Coordinates of C-alpha atoms in Angstrom, one line a residue:
Chain A
M1 CA 146.5 10.1 57.2
S2 CA 146.0 7.8 54.3
P3 CA 147.9 4.5 54.4
N4 CA 149.4 5.5 51.1
S5 CA 151.2 8.5 52.4
R6 CA 154.9 8.6 51.6
D7 CA 157.4 7.5 54.2
D8 CA 161.1 6.9 54.2
A9 CA 161.0 3.3 53.2
T10 CA 159.1 4.0 50.0
R11 CA 161.5 3.6 47.1
V12 CA 161.0 5.1 43.7
V13 CA 161.8 2.6 40.9
L14 CA 160.7 4.6 37.8
D15 CA 160.7 8.3 37.4
A16 CA 158.9 10.4 34.8
A17 CA 161.6 10.1 32.2
Q18 CA 162.0 6.4 32.7
I19 CA 158.2 5.9 32.4
H20 CA 158.2 7.9 29.2
R21 CA 161.1 5.9 27.7
A22 CA 159.5 2.6 28.6
L23 CA 156.2 3.5 26.9
A24 CA 158.0 4.8 23.9
R25 CA 159.9 1.5 23.6
I26 CA 156.6 -0.4 24.0
A27 CA 155.0 1.6 21.3
H28 CA 157.9 0.7 18.9
E29 CA 157.6 -3.0 19.9
I30 CA 153.8 -3.0 19.2
L31 CA 154.4 -1.5 15.8
E32 CA 157.2 -3.9 15.0
R33 CA 155.3 -7.0 16.1
N34 CA 152.0 -6.0 14.4
K35 CA 153.7 -4.5 11.3
G36 CA 151.9 -1.2 11.7
V37 CA 148.5 -0.2 13.1
E38 CA 146.2 -2.0 10.7
G39 CA 143.4 -3.8 12.6
L40 CA 144.7 -2.7 16.0
G41 CA 142.6 -1.4 18.9
I42 CA 143.7 -0.4 22.4
V43 CA 141.8 -1.1 25.6
G44 CA 143.0 0.2 28.9
I45 CA 141.9 -1.3 32.3
R46 CA 140.5 1.3 34.7
S47 CA 141.9 3.0 36.6
R48 CA 145.3 4.0 35.3
G49 CA 145.6 1.3 32.6
D50 CA 143.3 3.6 30.6
L51 CA 145.7 6.5 31.1
I52 CA 148.6 4.4 30.0
A53 CA 146.6 3.2 27.0
R54 CA 146.0 6.8 26.0
R55 CA 149.7 7.6 26.2
L56 CA 150.5 4.6 24.0
Q57 CA 147.9 5.7 21.5
Q58 CA 149.5 9.1 21.4
E59 CA 153.0 7.7 21.0
I60 CA 151.9 5.4 18.2
A61 CA 150.1 8.3 16.5
R62 CA 153.4 10.3 16.7
L63 CA 155.3 7.5 15.1
E64 CA 152.8 6.3 12.5
G65 CA 150.6 9.4 12.0
E66 CA 147.6 7.3 12.5
S67 CA 145.1 7.2 15.4
V68 CA 144.4 3.7 16.8
P69 CA 140.8 3.3 18.2
I70 CA 140.9 3.3 22.0
G71 CA 138.5 2.1 24.7
A72 CA 138.5 1.5 28.5
I73 CA 137.0 -1.2 30.6
D74 CA 136.2 -1.6 34.3
V75 CA 136.6 -5.2 35.3
T76 CA 135.0 -5.0 38.7
L77 CA 132.0 -6.9 37.6
Y78 CA 134.2 -9.7 36.3
R79 CA 136.4 -10.2 39.3
D80 CA 136.6 -13.5 41.0
D81 CA 136.7 -12.0 44.5
I82 CA 133.4 -10.2 44.5
S83 CA 131.7 -13.0 46.4
R84 CA 134.8 -13.7 48.4
G85 CA 134.7 -10.5 50.3
A86 CA 136.6 -7.9 48.2
D87 CA 135.5 -4.4 49.0
H88 CA 134.0 -2.9 45.9
H89 CA 134.3 0.7 45.0
L90 CA 132.5 2.6 42.4
V91 CA 132.0 0.7 39.2
Q92 CA 133.3 2.9 36.4
I93 CA 132.1 3.2 32.9
T94 CA 133.2 0.7 30.3
E95 CA 133.4 2.1 26.8
I96 CA 134.6 0.4 23.7
P97 CA 133.0 2.4 20.9
W98 CA 134.2 0.2 18.1
E99 CA 133.8 -3.4 16.9
V100 CA 136.0 -5.8 18.7
D101 CA 135.3 -8.6 16.2
G102 CA 138.4 -9.4 14.1
R103 CA 140.6 -6.8 15.6
T104 CA 143.9 -7.3 17.4
V105 CA 143.2 -5.8 20.8
L106 CA 146.0 -4.4 22.9
L107 CA 145.0 -4.7 26.5
V108 CA 146.8 -2.2 28.7
D109 CA 147.3 -2.2 32.5
D110 CA 149.6 -0.4 34.9
V111 CA 150.8 -3.4 37.0
L112 CA 150.7 -7.1 36.3
F113 CA 150.7 -9.1 39.5
T114 CA 148.6 -12.2 40.2
G115 CA 147.0 -12.1 36.7
R116 CA 143.5 -12.1 38.1
T117 CA 142.7 -8.6 36.8
T118 CA 144.0 -9.6 33.4
R119 CA 141.8 -12.8 33.5
A120 CA 138.8 -10.6 34.4
A121 CA 139.6 -8.2 31.5
L122 CA 139.9 -11.1 29.1
D123 CA 136.4 -12.3 30.0
A124 CA 135.0 -8.8 29.8
L125 CA 136.6 -8.3 26.3
M126 CA 135.2 -11.6 25.1
D127 CA 131.7 -10.3 26.0
F128 CA 132.2 -7.6 23.4
G129 CA 132.9 -9.9 20.6
R130 CA 135.6 -12.1 19.1
P131 CA 138.9 -10.3 18.7
R132 CA 141.4 -11.8 16.3
A133 CA 144.0 -11.7 19.0
I134 CA 144.6 -10.0 22.4
Q135 CA 148.0 -8.8 23.4
L136 CA 148.9 -7.5 26.9
A137 CA 151.0 -4.5 27.6
V138 CA 151.9 -3.4 31.2
L139 CA 154.0 -0.7 32.7
V140 CA 155.3 -2.9 35.5
D141 CA 155.4 -6.7 35.9
R142 CA 156.0 -7.4 39.5
G143 CA 155.7 -11.2 39.4
H144 CA 153.8 -13.5 41.8
R145 CA 151.4 -14.8 39.1
E146 CA 148.5 -17.1 40.2
L147 CA 147.3 -17.8 36.7
P148 CA 149.0 -18.8 33.5
I149 CA 149.1 -15.3 32.1
R150 CA 152.1 -13.3 30.7
A151 CA 152.5 -9.9 29.2
D152 CA 153.6 -9.3 25.6
Y153 CA 155.1 -5.9 26.3
V154 CA 156.6 -5.0 29.7
G155 CA 157.9 -1.5 30.7
K156 CA 159.9 -2.9 33.6
N157 CA 160.2 -6.2 35.3
L158 CA 160.2 -5.4 38.9
P159 CA 161.1 -8.1 41.4
T160 CA 159.0 -7.6 44.5
Q161 CA 158.0 -9.3 47.7
R162 CA 154.5 -10.4 47.7
A163 CA 153.5 -8.2 50.6
E164 CA 155.0 -5.1 49.1
D165 CA 152.9 -2.5 47.4
V166 CA 153.7 -1.2 44.0
L167 CA 152.4 2.4 43.7
V168 CA 151.8 3.8 40.3
R169 CA 151.2 7.5 40.0
L170 CA 150.5 9.2 36.7
S171 CA 150.3 12.9 36.1
E172 CA 146.8 12.7 34.7
S173 CA 145.3 11.4 37.9
D174 CA 148.0 11.9 40.6
G175 CA 149.9 15.0 39.5
L176 CA 153.2 13.3 38.9
D177 CA 154.7 10.3 37.0
E178 CA 156.3 7.8 39.3
V179 CA 156.4 4.1 40.2
A180 CA 157.4 3.3 43.8
I181 CA 157.7 0.3 46.0
R182 CA 156.4 0.5 49.5
P183 CA 157.4 -2.2 52.0
A184 CA 154.8 -4.3 53.8
G185 CA 153.6 -2.6 56.9
P186 CA 150.7 -2.7 59.3
R187 CA 147.6 -1.2 58.0
I188 CA 144.1 -0.6 59.1
A189 CA 142.7 -4.0 59.2
A190 CA 139.3 -5.6 58.6
V191 CA 138.2 -7.5 61.6
P192 CA 135.6 -10.0 60.3
G193 CA 132.2 -9.6 61.8
T194 CA 132.8 -6.2 63.3
G195 CA 131.8 -4.3 60.3
V196 CA 135.1 -2.6 60.3
E197 CA 136.2 -2.5 56.6
S198 CA 139.7 -2.7 55.6
K199 CA 140.9 0.5 53.9
P200 CA 142.6 -0.4 50.8
A201 CA 143.7 1.9 48.2
S202 CA 142.1 5.3 47.9
R203 CA 141.4 6.0 44.3
D204 CA 144.1 8.6 43.9
T205 CA 147.1 6.5 44.9
R206 CA 145.9 3.0 44.7
A207 CA 148.2 0.1 45.2
R208 CA 147.5 -2.4 42.6
R209 CA 147.5 -5.8 44.1
A210 CA 145.8 -8.0 41.5
Chain B
M1 CA 132.7 1.9 50.4
L2 CA 130.3 4.8 50.1
F3 CA 127.1 2.8 50.7
A4 CA 127.4 0.7 53.7
R5 CA 123.7 0.2 54.6
P6 CA 122.4 -3.3 54.7
H7 CA 119.0 -2.6 53.0
L8 CA 117.4 0.0 50.8
L9 CA 114.1 0.8 52.6
G10 CA 113.7 4.4 51.6
L11 CA 115.5 7.5 50.6
E12 CA 114.6 9.3 53.8
G13 CA 117.8 9.6 55.8
L14 CA 120.3 8.8 53.0
T15 CA 123.1 11.3 52.6
A16 CA 123.8 13.2 49.4
E17 CA 127.0 11.2 49.1
E18 CA 125.2 7.9 49.3
I19 CA 122.6 8.9 46.7
D20 CA 125.4 10.2 44.5
F21 CA 127.3 6.9 44.8
L22 CA 124.2 5.0 43.7
L23 CA 123.6 7.3 40.8
D24 CA 127.2 7.2 39.7
S25 CA 127.1 3.4 39.8
A26 CA 123.9 3.3 37.9
E27 CA 125.5 5.5 35.2
S28 CA 128.2 2.8 34.7
F29 CA 125.6 0.0 34.6
K30 CA 123.7 1.6 31.7
E31 CA 126.5 0.6 29.4
V32 CA 125.9 -3.1 30.1
S33 CA 122.4 -2.9 28.7
E34 CA 123.7 -1.4 25.5
R35 CA 126.0 -4.4 24.7
E36 CA 125.1 -7.2 22.4
I37 CA 125.7 -9.6 25.3
K38 CA 123.8 -7.9 28.1
K39 CA 125.2 -9.8 31.0
V40 CA 128.0 -9.5 33.5
P41 CA 129.0 -12.3 35.9
A42 CA 129.0 -10.0 39.0
L43 CA 126.2 -11.8 40.9
R44 CA 126.6 -15.3 39.5
G45 CA 125.2 -17.9 41.9
R46 CA 123.2 -15.4 43.9
T47 CA 119.4 -15.6 44.3
V48 CA 117.1 -12.6 44.2
V49 CA 113.5 -13.1 45.3
N50 CA 110.9 -10.7 44.0
L51 CA 108.1 -10.7 46.5
F52 CA 105.2 -8.8 45.3
Y53 CA 102.0 -8.3 47.3
E54 CA 100.7 -5.8 44.8
A55 CA 100.2 -5.9 41.0
S56 CA 103.2 -4.5 39.2
T57 CA 104.5 -5.1 35.7
R58 CA 107.0 -2.4 35.2
T59 CA 108.8 -2.5 38.5
R60 CA 108.9 -6.3 38.8
T61 CA 110.1 -6.7 35.2
S62 CA 112.7 -4.0 35.7
F63 CA 114.1 -5.7 38.8
E64 CA 114.0 -9.1 37.1
I65 CA 115.9 -7.8 34.1
A66 CA 118.4 -6.0 36.3
A67 CA 119.1 -9.2 38.4
K68 CA 119.4 -11.3 35.2
R69 CA 121.9 -8.9 33.6
L70 CA 124.0 -9.3 36.7
S71 CA 123.8 -13.1 36.3
A72 CA 121.7 -13.6 39.5
D73 CA 118.9 -16.2 39.6
T74 CA 115.5 -14.6 40.1
I75 CA 112.3 -16.0 41.6
N76 CA 109.0 -14.2 41.4
L77 CA 106.5 -14.6 44.1
S78 CA 103.2 -13.0 43.9
A79 CA 101.3 -13.2 47.1
S80 CA 97.8 -12.2 47.9
A81 CA 97.5 -9.4 50.4
S82 CA 94.0 -10.3 51.3
S83 CA 94.9 -12.0 54.6
A84 CA 93.4 -10.2 57.6
A85 CA 96.5 -10.7 59.7
K86 CA 98.9 -9.0 57.3
G87 CA 101.7 -8.5 59.8
E88 CA 101.7 -12.1 60.9
T89 CA 101.5 -13.5 57.4
L90 CA 104.4 -11.4 56.3
T91 CA 106.5 -12.5 59.2
D92 CA 105.7 -16.1 58.5
T93 CA 106.5 -15.6 54.8
A94 CA 109.7 -13.9 55.8
R95 CA 110.8 -16.9 57.9
N96 CA 110.0 -19.3 55.2
L97 CA 111.9 -17.3 52.6
A98 CA 114.9 -16.9 54.9
A99 CA 115.0 -20.7 55.2
M100 CA 115.6 -20.8 51.4
R101 CA 118.7 -18.7 51.8
P102 CA 118.0 -15.9 49.3
D103 CA 120.7 -13.2 48.8
A104 CA 118.2 -10.4 48.5
I105 CA 114.5 -9.9 48.7
V106 CA 112.8 -7.2 46.6
V107 CA 109.4 -6.5 48.2
R108 CA 106.3 -4.6 47.2
H109 CA 103.5 -4.4 49.7
P110 CA 100.3 -2.3 50.1
S111 CA 101.2 -1.6 53.8
S112 CA 103.7 1.1 54.7
G113 CA 106.5 -0.4 56.7
A114 CA 106.3 -3.9 55.4
P115 CA 109.9 -3.9 54.1
D116 CA 111.1 -2.7 57.5
L117 CA 109.3 -5.6 59.2
L118 CA 110.8 -8.0 56.7
A119 CA 114.3 -6.6 57.3
R120 CA 114.0 -7.4 61.0
H121 CA 113.2 -11.1 60.3
V122 CA 115.6 -12.1 57.6
D123 CA 119.3 -11.5 57.4
C124 CA 119.6 -10.8 53.7
P125 CA 119.3 -7.3 52.1
I126 CA 115.8 -6.1 51.6
I127 CA 115.0 -3.7 48.8
N128 CA 111.8 -1.7 49.0
A129 CA 110.0 -1.8 45.7
G130 CA 107.1 0.3 47.0
D131 CA 105.3 0.1 50.3
G132 CA 101.9 1.6 50.8
A133 CA 102.0 5.4 50.7
H134 CA 105.5 5.3 52.2
E135 CA 108.4 5.0 49.8
H136 CA 109.5 3.7 46.5
P137 CA 113.2 4.4 46.6
T138 CA 114.3 2.9 43.3
Q139 CA 111.7 4.9 41.4
A140 CA 113.0 8.1 43.0
L141 CA 116.6 7.1 42.2
L142 CA 115.8 6.6 38.5
D143 CA 114.0 9.9 38.5
L144 CA 117.0 11.6 40.1
L145 CA 119.3 9.9 37.5
T146 CA 117.1 11.0 34.6
I147 CA 117.0 14.6 35.9
R148 CA 120.8 14.6 36.6
E149 CA 121.5 13.3 33.1
R150 CA 119.2 15.8 31.3
K151 CA 120.0 18.8 33.5
G152 CA 123.6 18.1 34.4
R153 CA 122.8 18.7 38.1
I154 CA 120.0 18.4 40.7
A155 CA 121.0 21.1 43.1
G156 CA 119.2 24.4 42.5
L157 CA 116.5 23.0 40.3
T158 CA 112.8 23.6 41.0
V159 CA 110.7 20.4 40.7
A160 CA 106.9 20.4 40.6
I161 CA 105.4 17.1 41.7
V162 CA 101.8 17.1 40.4
G163 CA 98.8 15.0 41.3
D164 CA 97.8 12.6 44.0
V165 CA 100.6 13.5 46.4
L166 CA 98.6 12.2 49.4
H167 CA 98.7 8.6 48.4
S168 CA 102.0 8.6 46.5
R169 CA 105.1 6.8 47.7
V170 CA 106.8 8.1 44.5
A171 CA 106.2 11.7 45.7
R172 CA 107.5 10.9 49.1
S173 CA 110.7 9.2 48.0
N174 CA 111.3 11.9 45.4
L175 CA 110.7 14.6 48.0
F176 CA 113.4 13.2 50.3
G177 CA 115.8 12.5 47.5
L178 CA 115.4 15.9 45.8
L179 CA 115.7 17.9 49.0
T180 CA 118.8 16.0 50.1
M181 CA 120.3 16.7 46.7
G182 CA 119.6 20.4 47.0
A183 CA 116.5 20.9 44.8
K184 CA 113.4 22.8 45.6
V185 CA 110.2 20.8 45.6
R186 CA 106.6 22.1 44.9
F187 CA 103.6 19.9 45.5
V188 CA 100.8 20.7 43.1
G189 CA 97.3 19.4 43.2
P190 CA 93.8 19.8 44.7
P191 CA 93.8 20.5 48.5
T192 CA 92.2 17.0 49.1
L193 CA 95.3 15.4 47.5
V194 CA 97.9 17.9 48.6
P195 CA 97.0 18.7 52.2
P196 CA 98.5 22.0 53.6
G197 CA 100.3 19.9 56.3
F198 CA 102.6 18.5 53.7
S199 CA 104.5 21.8 53.7
E200 CA 106.1 20.5 57.0
L201 CA 108.0 18.0 54.9
G202 CA 109.8 20.8 53.2
A203 CA 107.8 21.3 50.0
E204 CA 106.0 24.4 48.8
I205 CA 102.3 23.7 48.4
V206 CA 100.4 25.1 45.3
W207 CA 96.8 24.2 44.5
D208 CA 96.6 25.8 41.1
L209 CA 98.3 23.9 38.2
H210 CA 99.3 26.9 36.1
E211 CA 100.6 28.7 39.1
G212 CA 102.4 25.6 40.3
L213 CA 104.3 25.1 37.0
K214 CA 105.5 28.6 36.8
D215 CA 109.3 28.6 36.0
V216 CA 109.9 25.0 37.1
D217 CA 112.8 23.0 35.6
V218 CA 111.2 19.6 36.1
V219 CA 107.6 18.4 36.1
M220 CA 107.0 15.1 37.8
M221 CA 103.5 13.8 37.1
L222 CA 101.9 11.2 39.4
R223 CA 99.5 8.6 38.3
I224 CA 95.9 9.3 39.3
Q225 CA 94.6 6.1 40.9
R226 CA 91.1 6.0 39.3
E227 CA 89.7 3.9 42.2
R228 CA 90.4 6.9 44.5
M229 CA 88.6 9.4 42.3
N230 CA 85.1 8.3 43.4
G231 CA 84.0 11.6 44.9
R232 CA 85.9 11.5 48.2
Y233 CA 88.9 13.3 47.0
F234 CA 87.5 14.9 43.8
S235 CA 84.0 15.1 42.4
S236 CA 84.7 13.4 39.1
L237 CA 87.5 12.3 36.8
D238 CA 86.4 14.9 34.2
E239 CA 86.6 17.7 36.6
Y240 CA 90.0 16.6 37.8
S241 CA 91.4 16.4 34.3
R242 CA 89.9 19.8 33.4
L243 CA 91.8 21.4 36.3
Y244 CA 95.0 19.3 36.6
C245 CA 95.6 17.5 33.3
L246 CA 99.1 18.4 32.0
S247 CA 98.4 20.0 28.7
A248 CA 100.7 21.9 26.3
D249 CA 99.2 25.1 27.8
A250 CA 100.2 24.2 31.3
V251 CA 103.7 23.2 30.2
A252 CA 104.1 26.6 28.6
R253 CA 104.2 28.1 32.1
A254 CA 107.4 26.1 33.0
R255 CA 110.9 27.0 31.9
K256 CA 111.7 26.6 28.2
D257 CA 114.0 23.6 28.8
V258 CA 111.6 21.9 31.2
I259 CA 111.6 18.1 31.3
I260 CA 108.5 16.0 32.1
L261 CA 108.6 12.7 34.0
H262 CA 105.9 10.2 34.8
P263 CA 106.4 7.0 36.7
G264 CA 103.8 5.1 34.7
P265 CA 101.4 3.6 33.9
M266 CA 100.0 6.8 32.4
N267 CA 96.3 7.7 32.3
R268 CA 96.3 9.6 29.0
G269 CA 93.8 12.4 29.0
V270 CA 93.4 12.2 32.8
E271 CA 96.6 13.5 34.4
I272 CA 98.6 14.0 31.2
S273 CA 97.7 14.8 27.6
S274 CA 99.1 12.6 24.8
T275 CA 100.6 15.7 23.2
V276 CA 102.7 16.2 26.3
A277 CA 103.4 12.6 27.0
D278 CA 104.8 12.0 23.5
G279 CA 106.2 15.5 23.1
P280 CA 109.7 16.9 23.0
Y281 CA 109.9 17.6 26.8
S282 CA 108.9 14.1 27.8
V283 CA 111.8 11.9 29.2
I284 CA 109.5 9.1 30.2
M285 CA 111.3 6.4 28.1
D286 CA 114.6 7.5 29.6
Q287 CA 113.1 6.8 33.0
V288 CA 112.3 3.2 32.0
T289 CA 115.9 2.7 30.7
N290 CA 117.4 4.3 33.8
G291 CA 115.2 2.1 36.0
V292 CA 117.1 -1.0 34.9
A293 CA 120.5 0.6 35.5
V294 CA 119.5 2.0 38.9
R295 CA 118.2 -1.5 40.0
M296 CA 121.4 -3.1 38.8
A297 CA 123.4 -0.7 40.8
V298 CA 121.3 -1.2 44.0
L299 CA 121.4 -5.0 43.6
Y300 CA 125.1 -5.0 43.0
V301 CA 125.9 -2.7 45.9
L302 CA 123.7 -4.5 48.4
V303 CA 124.3 -8.1 47.2
G304 CA 127.8 -8.1 45.8
R305 CA 129.5 -7.0 49.0
R306 CA 131.4 -8.6 51.7
K307 CA 129.5 -10.8 54.0
A308 CA 130.2 -10.4 57.7
G309 CA 133.0 -12.7 58.6
A310 CA 133.6 -13.8 55.0
E311 CA 137.0 -15.2 54.0
Q312 CA 139.4 -12.8 52.4
G313 CA 139.6 -13.6 48.8
E314 CA 142.8 -14.5 47.0
G315 CA 142.8 -11.4 44.8
A316 CA 141.7 -9.2 47.6
V317 CA 143.9 -6.9 49.6
P318 CA 145.6 -8.9 52.2
I319 CA 145.1 -7.7 55.7
A320 CA 146.8 -7.8 59.0
L321 CA 144.5 -8.1 62.0
A322 CA 144.9 -4.9 63.9
E323 CA 148.0 -5.3 66.0
A324 CA 147.7 -9.0 66.7
S325 CA 148.9 -11.8 64.5
P326 CA 151.7 -11.3 62.0
R327 CA 150.6 -10.5 58.4
R328 CA 148.6 -13.4 57.2
A329 CA 150.2 -15.1 54.2
A330 CA 147.9 -14.6 51.3
T331 CA 146.1 -17.8 50.3
G332 CA 146.7 -19.5 47.0
E333 CA 150.4 -19.9 47.2

């Protein structure tokens, strides 16, 4: 059975309605702060940040009647742990089919944790041009930052222990909308040198750790 | 991790899942080459050695560009293969190279099996860039990617591989790859270059070009090595091209939506007519573009991975060692 399977200790912290309300609020905040959608672009971090980005785009379109350009990035190639032994999975396609130069780019991710994914995403974005500004929106901020990075828009601040997993499920990829916390537990381990790889995070219910 | 092998020595023996993983990855890497800044930091600080014992412009350049777009440092070594004691020389070279601590060696060699030999003597990933008449796996991967892109699938297609199959590592790698992915393969060429015994590899053998192209989805031309056309395998170049040159007439035998591949360099007028090479069915330039993406994917997958016994990174998933020690506190706090 996958290490991500549900057990009694897993605690749901956001249900579908709460996720929807949080994203609706963030959409309002984005519009308020940027005084509309002029010059705005949305980029979601794969995987799941891109799905949240699409929901925010739809919410903004509902409120303003205008469609903000959207893109998605995979930050795998910019991570700082490639050479430090992180397992890599399939690199997914990055697509930002519009000029980043001069735009305010809203970067979207599902969970903000150490800040390292955000750092990688900032580097990746800069390779596409020089945005006027970058703002960060996340569904969940779970703390434990390792870099001086903060979010501009937060769906929910979620105090966690470092070793806990925050599981984000979205209907587009996982069949339901839910954010849950799973306590730390023993998992299949990597034993260095034996060739046994740790088994983190299948793609469908992936615990975001960074 | 869907590709756990330490080297890429050939496509023989790879599973469909492994090939799919490499092709899926390559698809993502294509986008990097379309950016204004064509570089990602994935392999920063890594060294890739291109060790070429045979002349090659396209493959070597393609590997070099791929490595540079991943931010790796590249070194090109062209070595003469004239030494009588090839095996020994190669072993010595391997030891010397290993002492310089490269992170990958891309090797092309006139002798089949040279990359395997190298792999036994150095502890970094070896990528076969063509060995003798054995395999040329990255060429076949880029061909598979091109076919998959254009046709939307590989399984169920009929692919004619035409020309000097006997001496062709491209034909062999493609045969293994195509059969694994569920395509049908037809070898087409004169009996001297397409011996009947090759049917044991799983391909259909057809000696007539027009018959061989009947209803195929893909035509994969092989380069005729002029130096081999000295009468031993075929009486003259003229006669060869009269019978086996891919002309518009011959292409008309294939399916209407046929695509035509050629690994280059082309001998126009010998194995392929210019009308066909530059015509609407040709996907030859796609192949070159896909070559860079495939080599980026292969380098990234082989070089960018965990080293045995490597420290767990800060951003990586923390692990607990089997049942033993309590969960290790993540570093960096």
